[in-house]
């Protein structure tokens, strides 16, 4: 049985290394009438007995590492924010969610299906910002739409205990991830402000940080996490200060990841993230793109 901690009606099961990717942390909330699970990361495979008893699975967002046990729990209803719904309902939806291109998806399919057991759930249904689940005995869960990581990314908050499951606002040293078609850097930055306003006493991340029970520590970790966006802006500016670069050169140099990671999706992720940074910096009048050459340069 994985290590766990209990906060009133909320039980948190920690995946390997505090849920470090590819694992994640599993949350189960028990009311007097109804029991809900948040996500099903790899660690869920060790908890199938308990998960078979839950009344519903509420996904904080859709990525392959959050949907691992859905194929083992076909009798359990699944809900996800409307914006992420198509990505859990079909392979095609998942592929559009990532937006990597057919050749890359072809290479990733075995990883998604074997390592993460991705099983489409066409029966999944949508929830929306502010949705409330009353589980009985005063136990209630509310969804807070915090897009950016994916367009449907939500925090799920059990209000009687003040436990906020904040998903992939994971407070990691890597910083915010917004490298897929359904991601948005600027929305992520706004969500980092809005998550501060959620009333909570315990913050549970999907990965890395695990559980934080001190608000000052949470805010400090959130600040550090969000600051990576600015670090990446600066990294791009420093690169362009050395001379104009094409998008292909910037992608090859890597912004989020070291250039030689060797995973097939990395160039797509880098291009997606770099484009968002360049758009922002262009809006600030700090960089521009030469029409004739297509090269980006520092203003
Ligand atoms: Zn994710």
Coordinates of N, CA and C and ligand atoms in Angstrom, one line a residue, residues 61 63 66 149 168, ligand 1:
X61 N -7.6 17.3 -14.9 CA -7.3 17.6 -16.3 C -7.0 16.3 -17.0
X63 N -4.2 14.2 -19.1 CA -3.0 13.9 -19.7 C -2.8 12.4 -19.3
X66 N -2.6 10.9 -15.9 CA -3.7 11.2 -14.9 C -4.9 10.3 -15.1
X149 N -2.3 24.9 -18.2 CA -1.6 23.6 -18.4 C -2.3 22.8 -19.5
X168 N -1.6 19.9 -11.9 CA -0.3 20.1 -12.5 C 0.2 21.6 -12.3
Ligands
LIG1 ZN1 -0.7 17.3 -17.0

